[in-house]
XYZ file of C-alpha atoms in Angstrom:
467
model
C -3.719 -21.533 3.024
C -2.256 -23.917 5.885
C -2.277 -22.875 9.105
C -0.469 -24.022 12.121
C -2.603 -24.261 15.369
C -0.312 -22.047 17.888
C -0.767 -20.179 21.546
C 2.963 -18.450 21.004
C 0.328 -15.167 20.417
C -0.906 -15.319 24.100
C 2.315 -16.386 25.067
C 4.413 -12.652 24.334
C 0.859 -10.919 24.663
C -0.020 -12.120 27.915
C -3.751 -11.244 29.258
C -2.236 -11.817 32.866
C 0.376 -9.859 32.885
C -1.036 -6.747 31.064
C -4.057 -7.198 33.586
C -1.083 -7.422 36.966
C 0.628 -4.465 34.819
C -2.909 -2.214 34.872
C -3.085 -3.350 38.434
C 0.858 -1.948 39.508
C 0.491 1.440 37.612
C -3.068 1.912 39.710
C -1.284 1.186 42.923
C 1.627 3.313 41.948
C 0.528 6.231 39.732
C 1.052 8.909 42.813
C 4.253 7.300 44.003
C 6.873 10.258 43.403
C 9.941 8.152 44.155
C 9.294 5.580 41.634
C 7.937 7.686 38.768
C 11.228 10.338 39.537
C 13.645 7.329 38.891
C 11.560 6.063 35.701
C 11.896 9.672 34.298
C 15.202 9.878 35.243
C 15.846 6.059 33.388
C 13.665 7.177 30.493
C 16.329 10.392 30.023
C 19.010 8.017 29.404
C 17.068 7.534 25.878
C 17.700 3.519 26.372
C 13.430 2.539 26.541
C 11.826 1.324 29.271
C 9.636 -2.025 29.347
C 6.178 -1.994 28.657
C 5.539 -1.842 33.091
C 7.204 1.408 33.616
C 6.390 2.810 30.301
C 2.729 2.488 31.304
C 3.052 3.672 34.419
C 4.212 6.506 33.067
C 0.962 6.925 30.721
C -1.176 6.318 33.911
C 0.800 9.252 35.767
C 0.251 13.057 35.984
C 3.544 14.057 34.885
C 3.026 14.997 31.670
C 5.282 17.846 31.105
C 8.041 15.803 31.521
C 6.878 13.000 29.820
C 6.395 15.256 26.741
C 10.009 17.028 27.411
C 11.678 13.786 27.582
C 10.066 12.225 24.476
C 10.888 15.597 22.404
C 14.529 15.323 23.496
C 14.846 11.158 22.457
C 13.072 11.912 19.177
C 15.615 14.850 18.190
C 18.198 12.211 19.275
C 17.578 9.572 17.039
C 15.712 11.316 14.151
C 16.510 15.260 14.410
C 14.050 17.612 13.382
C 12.864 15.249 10.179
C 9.315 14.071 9.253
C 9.556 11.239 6.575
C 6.089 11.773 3.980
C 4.730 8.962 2.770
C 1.227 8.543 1.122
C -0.991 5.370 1.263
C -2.422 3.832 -2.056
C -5.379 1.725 -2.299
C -5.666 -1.247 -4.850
C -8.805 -2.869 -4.221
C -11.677 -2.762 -2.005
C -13.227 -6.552 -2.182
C -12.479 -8.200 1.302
C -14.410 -11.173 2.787
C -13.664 -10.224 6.899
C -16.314 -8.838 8.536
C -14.307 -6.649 10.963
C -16.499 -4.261 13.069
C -14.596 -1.405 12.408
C -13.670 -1.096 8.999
C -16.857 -0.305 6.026
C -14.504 -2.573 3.985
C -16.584 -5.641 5.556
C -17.983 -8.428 3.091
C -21.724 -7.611 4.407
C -21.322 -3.792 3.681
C -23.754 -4.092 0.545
C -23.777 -0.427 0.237
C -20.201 -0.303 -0.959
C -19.424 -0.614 -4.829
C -16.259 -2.969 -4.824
C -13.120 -1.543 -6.852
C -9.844 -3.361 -7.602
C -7.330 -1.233 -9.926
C -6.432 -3.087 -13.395
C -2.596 -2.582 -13.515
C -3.131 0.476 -15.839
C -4.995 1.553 -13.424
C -2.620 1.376 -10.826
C 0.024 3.366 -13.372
C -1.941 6.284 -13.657
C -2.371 6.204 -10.022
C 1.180 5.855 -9.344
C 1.648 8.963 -11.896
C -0.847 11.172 -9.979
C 1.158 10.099 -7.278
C 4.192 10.944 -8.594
C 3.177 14.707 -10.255
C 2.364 15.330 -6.138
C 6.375 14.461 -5.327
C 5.555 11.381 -3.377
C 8.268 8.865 -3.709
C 7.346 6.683 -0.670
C 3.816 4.801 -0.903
C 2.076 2.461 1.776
C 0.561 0.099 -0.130
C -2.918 -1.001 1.023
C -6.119 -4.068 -0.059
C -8.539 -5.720 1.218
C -8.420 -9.527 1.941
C -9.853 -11.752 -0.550
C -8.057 -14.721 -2.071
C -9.853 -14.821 -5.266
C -9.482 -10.789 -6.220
C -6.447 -9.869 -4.037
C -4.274 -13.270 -4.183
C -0.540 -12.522 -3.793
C 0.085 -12.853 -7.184
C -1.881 -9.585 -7.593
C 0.204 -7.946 -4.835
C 2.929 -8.736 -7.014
C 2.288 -7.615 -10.172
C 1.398 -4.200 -8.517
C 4.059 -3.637 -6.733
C 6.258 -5.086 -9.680
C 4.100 -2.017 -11.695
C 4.811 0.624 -9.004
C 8.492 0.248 -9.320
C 8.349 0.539 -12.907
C 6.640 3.815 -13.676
C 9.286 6.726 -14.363
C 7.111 9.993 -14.935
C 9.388 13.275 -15.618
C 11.253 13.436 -12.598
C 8.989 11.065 -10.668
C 9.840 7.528 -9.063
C 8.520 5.528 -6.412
C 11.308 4.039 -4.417
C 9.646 2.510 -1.746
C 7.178 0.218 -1.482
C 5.773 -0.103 2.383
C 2.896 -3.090 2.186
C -0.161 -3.507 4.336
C -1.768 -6.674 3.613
C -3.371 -9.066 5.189
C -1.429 -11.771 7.518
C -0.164 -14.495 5.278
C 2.062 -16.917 5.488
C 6.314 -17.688 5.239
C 6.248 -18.229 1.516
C 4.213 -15.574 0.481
C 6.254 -12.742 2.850
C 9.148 -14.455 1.465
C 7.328 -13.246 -2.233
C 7.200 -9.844 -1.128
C 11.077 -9.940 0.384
C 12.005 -10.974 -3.440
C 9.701 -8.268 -4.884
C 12.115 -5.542 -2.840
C 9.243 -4.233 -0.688
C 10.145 -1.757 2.155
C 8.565 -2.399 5.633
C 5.908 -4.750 5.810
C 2.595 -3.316 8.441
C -0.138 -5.047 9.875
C -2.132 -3.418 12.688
C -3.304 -5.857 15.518
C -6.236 -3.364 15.724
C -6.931 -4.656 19.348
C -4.853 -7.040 21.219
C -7.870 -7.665 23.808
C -8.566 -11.332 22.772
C -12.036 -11.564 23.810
C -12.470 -7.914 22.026
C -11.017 -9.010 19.116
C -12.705 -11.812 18.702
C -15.991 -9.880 19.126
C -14.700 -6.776 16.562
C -13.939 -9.914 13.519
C -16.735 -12.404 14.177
C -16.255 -14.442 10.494
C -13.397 -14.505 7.688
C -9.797 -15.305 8.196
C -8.683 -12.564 10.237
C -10.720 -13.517 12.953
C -8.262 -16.049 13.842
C -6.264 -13.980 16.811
C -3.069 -16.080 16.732
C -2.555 -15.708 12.966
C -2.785 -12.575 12.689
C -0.827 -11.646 15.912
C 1.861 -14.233 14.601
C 2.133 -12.646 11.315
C 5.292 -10.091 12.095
C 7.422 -13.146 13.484
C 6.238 -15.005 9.952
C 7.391 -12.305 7.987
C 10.860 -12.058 9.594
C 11.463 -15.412 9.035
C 10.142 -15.025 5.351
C 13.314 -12.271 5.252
C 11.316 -8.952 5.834
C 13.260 -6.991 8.286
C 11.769 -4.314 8.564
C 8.160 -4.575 10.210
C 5.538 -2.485 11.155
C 2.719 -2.779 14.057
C 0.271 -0.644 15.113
C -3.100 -0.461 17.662
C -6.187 1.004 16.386
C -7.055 3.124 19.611
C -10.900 3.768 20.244
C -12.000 0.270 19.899
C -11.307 -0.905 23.790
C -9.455 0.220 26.502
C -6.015 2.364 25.738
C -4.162 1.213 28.636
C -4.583 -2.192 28.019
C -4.128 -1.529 24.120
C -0.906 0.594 25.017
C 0.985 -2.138 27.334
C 0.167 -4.933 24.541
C 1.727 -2.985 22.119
C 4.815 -2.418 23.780
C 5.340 -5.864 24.802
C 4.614 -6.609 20.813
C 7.700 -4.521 20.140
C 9.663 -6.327 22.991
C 8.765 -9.759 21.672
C 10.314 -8.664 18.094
C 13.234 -7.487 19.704
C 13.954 -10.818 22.001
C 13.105 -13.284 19.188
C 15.053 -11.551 16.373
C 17.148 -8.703 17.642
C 15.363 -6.390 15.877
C 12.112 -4.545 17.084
C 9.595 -2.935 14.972
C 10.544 -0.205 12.413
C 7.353 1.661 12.426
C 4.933 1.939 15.137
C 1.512 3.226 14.355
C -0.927 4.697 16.429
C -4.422 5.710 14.506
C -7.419 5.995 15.922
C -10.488 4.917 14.740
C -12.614 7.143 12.454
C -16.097 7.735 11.002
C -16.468 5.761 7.820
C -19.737 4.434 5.718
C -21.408 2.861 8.187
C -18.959 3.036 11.041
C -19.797 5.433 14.128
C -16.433 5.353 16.444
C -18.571 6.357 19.248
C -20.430 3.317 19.216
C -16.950 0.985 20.382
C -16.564 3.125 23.449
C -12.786 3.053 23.633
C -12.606 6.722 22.477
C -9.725 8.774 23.850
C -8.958 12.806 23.590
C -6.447 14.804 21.932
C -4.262 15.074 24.885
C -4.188 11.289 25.971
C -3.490 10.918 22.312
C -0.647 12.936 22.509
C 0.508 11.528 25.765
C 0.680 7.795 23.924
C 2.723 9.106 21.243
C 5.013 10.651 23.914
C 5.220 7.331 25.524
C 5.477 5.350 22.584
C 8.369 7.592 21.836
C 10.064 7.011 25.339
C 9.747 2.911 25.541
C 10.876 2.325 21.777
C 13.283 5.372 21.330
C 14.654 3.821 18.134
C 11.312 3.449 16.003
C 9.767 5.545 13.473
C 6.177 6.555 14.962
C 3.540 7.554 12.443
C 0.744 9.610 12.396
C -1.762 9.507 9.473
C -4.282 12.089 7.872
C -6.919 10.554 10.171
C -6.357 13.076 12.613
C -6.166 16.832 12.009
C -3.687 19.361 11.210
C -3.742 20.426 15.427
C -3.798 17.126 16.434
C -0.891 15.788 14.234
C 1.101 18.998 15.166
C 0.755 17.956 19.002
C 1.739 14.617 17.947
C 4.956 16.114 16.152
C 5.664 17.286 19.502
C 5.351 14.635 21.379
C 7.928 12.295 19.160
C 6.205 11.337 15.251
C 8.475 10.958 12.681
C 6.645 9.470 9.660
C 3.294 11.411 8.633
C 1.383 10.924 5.470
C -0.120 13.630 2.776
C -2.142 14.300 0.347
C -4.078 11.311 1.130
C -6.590 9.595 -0.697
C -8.446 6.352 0.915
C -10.650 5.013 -1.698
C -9.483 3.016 -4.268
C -8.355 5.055 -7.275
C -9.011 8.191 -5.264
C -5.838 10.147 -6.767
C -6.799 10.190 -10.599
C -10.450 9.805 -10.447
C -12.135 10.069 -6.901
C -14.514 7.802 -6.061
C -17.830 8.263 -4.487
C -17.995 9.143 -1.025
C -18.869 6.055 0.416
C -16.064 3.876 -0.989
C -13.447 5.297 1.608
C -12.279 3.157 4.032
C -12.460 6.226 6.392
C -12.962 9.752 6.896
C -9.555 11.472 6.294
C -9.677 15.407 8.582
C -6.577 16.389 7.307
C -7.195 17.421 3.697
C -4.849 19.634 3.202
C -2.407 19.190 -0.066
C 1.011 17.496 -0.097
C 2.525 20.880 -1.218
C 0.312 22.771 2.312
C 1.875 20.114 4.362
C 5.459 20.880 3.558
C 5.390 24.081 3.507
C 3.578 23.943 7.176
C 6.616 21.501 8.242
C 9.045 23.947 7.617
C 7.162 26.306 9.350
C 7.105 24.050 12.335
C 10.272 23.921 12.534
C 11.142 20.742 10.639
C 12.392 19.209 7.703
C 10.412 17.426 5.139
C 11.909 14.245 3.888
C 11.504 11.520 1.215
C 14.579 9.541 1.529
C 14.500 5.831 1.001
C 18.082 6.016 0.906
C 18.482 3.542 4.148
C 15.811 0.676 2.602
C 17.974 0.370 -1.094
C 21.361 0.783 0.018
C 20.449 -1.731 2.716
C 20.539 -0.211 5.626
C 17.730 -2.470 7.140
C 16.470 -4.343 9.798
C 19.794 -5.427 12.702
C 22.112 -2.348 10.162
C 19.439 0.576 10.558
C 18.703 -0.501 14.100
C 22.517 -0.343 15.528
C 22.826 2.775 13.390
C 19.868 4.407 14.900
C 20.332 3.132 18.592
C 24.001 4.934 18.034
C 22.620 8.102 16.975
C 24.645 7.452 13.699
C 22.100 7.206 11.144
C 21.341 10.982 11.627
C 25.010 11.540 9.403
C 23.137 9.433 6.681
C 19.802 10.631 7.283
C 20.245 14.564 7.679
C 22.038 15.337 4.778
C 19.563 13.088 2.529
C 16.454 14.925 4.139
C 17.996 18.191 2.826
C 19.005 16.634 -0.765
C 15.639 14.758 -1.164
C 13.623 18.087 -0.472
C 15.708 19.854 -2.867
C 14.365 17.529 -5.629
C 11.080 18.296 -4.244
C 11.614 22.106 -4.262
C 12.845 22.113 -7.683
C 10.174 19.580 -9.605
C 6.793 19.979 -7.732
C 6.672 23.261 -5.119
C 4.607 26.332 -4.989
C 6.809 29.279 -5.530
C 6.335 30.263 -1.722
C 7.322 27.029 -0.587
C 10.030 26.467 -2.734
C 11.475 29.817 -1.202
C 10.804 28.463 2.334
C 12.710 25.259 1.107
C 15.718 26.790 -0.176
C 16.484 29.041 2.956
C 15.849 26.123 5.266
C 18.459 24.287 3.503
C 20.776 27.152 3.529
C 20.264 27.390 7.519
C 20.442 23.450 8.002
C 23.498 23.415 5.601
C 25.237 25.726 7.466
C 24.710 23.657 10.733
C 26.356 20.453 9.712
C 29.644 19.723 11.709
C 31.824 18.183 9.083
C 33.198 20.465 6.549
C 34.003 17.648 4.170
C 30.301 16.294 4.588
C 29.053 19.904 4.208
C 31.262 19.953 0.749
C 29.642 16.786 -0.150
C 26.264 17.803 0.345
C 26.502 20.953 -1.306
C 27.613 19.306 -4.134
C 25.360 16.884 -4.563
C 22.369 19.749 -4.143
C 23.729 21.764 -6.895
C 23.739 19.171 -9.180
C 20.291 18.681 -8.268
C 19.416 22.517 -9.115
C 21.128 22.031 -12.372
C 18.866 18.971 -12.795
C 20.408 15.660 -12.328
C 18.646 13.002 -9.910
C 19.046 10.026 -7.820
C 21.704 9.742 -5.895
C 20.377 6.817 -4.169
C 18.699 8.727 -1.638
């Protein structure tokens, strides 16, 4: 693989200004004036830039911070969680990041890769949950995970009709690669393409991936601008807090997002924000970057308020009270139902083949019924991704608060086919009063029609209405 020597990486994440950044929000965490007119900008639901969105995270004024980042997130996304589910492929990877058990000297690990059967009864499993979003996840290795095996699978995935079941979009996290190979994955008809920086510390990172190709920090910080000129529009970064210093980790991130949206008009469509987790082998403790549930919560909430317009997901690495604070404070994308070892969903693996600890266990059919319980509304619309409402189209939607006349009445149809081919009885019941209430709540009587329409044909079994 050919690789361009480049410093563009320390160019958009720049160690001196994060470092004069860390320096202004010290000086000026107490200073009422500045932090009231910050709020008061951050209200308009426009972003800030990375220096007054951190200054914000340094503050005390957390109340508001969380009020504010409610408000934007019901602005641009309503009261609608996306569900997705991540699927593992193969566990052979020659990095030796610090972090992750998935590291070529981890002898202790027996190393899986899914045959593309394999991956079809997977996929099924999958599918008899009601997932119809995946996050498609491997280890890099050239020789057992080349691109052409990222291929075929995701050429499998699409394939697999079960009953009522289909996958409609494929979300990738793979390793940083290069222009021809994200232009691969464009042609395959992937969804959003994610790569977490993990840290964007140089010196830490360097430190946390001491051999294999993703030790090269420019490459893999670079990756996101290679895959938007390879055609992938949609993009998704992501820190992995706990491994150095969340300030620092916080302000990178957001100038990340800026970068995307100065070079190609678009920023990212999915922010992540994980933290790092016990694993075989891996203590968290022992990276001393740990934060608590309420800084946690205060990120998302500020992650929310300096990139209004992303989707911000949570994963089943943190616990039901955890991601329920995070819901608060602005998520919009959770996982469930998770499995992280490779072929976990037909036939778990042993213990010590996850690539982490996952503290939210609970089923995919316990976590909708508790997000209608909370007050939201469970979706699995992909209905933006095939009829191309991507990258610069989504954004401009979104950022004009019109996507919610696409996206509310497809949350309410997609649960419908959820309620009527994979619920518990209780939560079906749940299901069908929600969508009587939200139903009833929509403006436009000709889209209410619509929408009605389109849900009893669902009930009386017909599918796919490109949502």
């Amino acid at each position: 693989m050919y690789r361009m020597k480049s410093s563009q990486a320390e160019e958009f994440i720049h160690h001196g200004e994060i470092v004069d950044s860390l320096q202004w929000a010290r000086e000026n965490r107490a200073n009422d004036a500045l932090l009231d007119a910050i709020l008061k900008k951050a209200a308009a639901c426009q972003g800030l830039p990375h220096r007054e969105a951190l200054l914000l995270l340094y503050s005390g004024r957390d109340e508001e911070i969380l009020a504010i980042a409610q408000r934007i997130k019901q602005e641009f996304y309503g009261n609608r969680i996306v569900l997705f589910a991540p699927l593992y492929l193969s566990n052979y990877c020659v990095n030796h990041c610090a972090y992750c058990p998935y590291h070529a000297q981890n002898k202790r690990m027996p190393r899986v890769k899914l045959t593309q059967g394999e991956i079809a009864r997977e996929v099924t499993a999958l599918q008899d949950m009601g997932h119809k979003r995946l996050a498609l996840e491997t280890g890099e290795d050239p020789v057992n995970n080349p691109i052409d095996y990222v291929l075929k699978s995701i050429e499998t995935i699409y394939k697999i009709k079960h009953k009522n079941g289909a996958i409609r979009r494929v979300n990738v996290n793979i390793a940083a690669t290069t222009v021809e190979e994200y232009r691969m994955l464009c042609d395959a008809g992937i969804g959003t393409y994610i790569l977490f920086q993990e840290t964007y510390h140089k010196e830490s990172y360097q430190r946390l991936h001491p051999a294999g190709p993703k030790g090269d920090y420019a490459w893999h910080t670079e990756a996101m601008d290679r895959a938007m000129r390879g055609g992938i529009d949609d993009v998704g970064i992501g820190v992995l807090f706990g491994l150095t210093n969340y300030l620092y980790e916080f302000t990178a991130l957001m100038m990340h997002a800026e970068h995307l949206e100065a070079v190609f008009g678009v920023g990212p469509h999915t922010v992540s924000a994980p933290r790092v987790r016990a694993a075989e082998g891996i203590d968290p403790e022992a990276f001393g970057g740990g934060i608590d549930d309420r800084t946690f919560r205060k990120i998302v909430a500020c992650i929310r308020i300096s990139a209004p317009y992303t989707g911000i997901i949570i994963s089943t690495r943190e616990s039901k009270a955890s991601r329920e604070m995070a819901l608060a404070a602005g998520v919009s994308q959770i996982s469930g139902g998770s499995r992280t070892s490779v072929g976990g969903y037909r036939q778990p693996q042993p213990e010590n083949t996850r690539q982490f600890d996952t503290v939210d266990n609970r089923t995919l059919d316990e976590v909708v019924r508790w997000l209608m319980e909370t007050g939201h509304i469970p979706s699995f619309c992909t209905a933006c991704y095939r009829e191309g409402r991507t990258g610069d189209r989504f954004m401009s939607l979104c950022k004009s608060g019109q996507i919610q006349n696409c996206c509310h009445p497809n949350a309410l149809m997609t649960l419908q086919e959820y309620l009527m081919d994979y619920a518990a009885p209780g939560t079906r019941a749940l299901g069908e009063d929600l969508i009587k209430r939200e139903l009833s709540h929509v403006p436009s009587e000709k889209v209410r029609s619509l929408v009605a329409g389109y849900l009893t044909r669902i009930r009386e079994g017909s599918r796919d209405f490109r949502i």
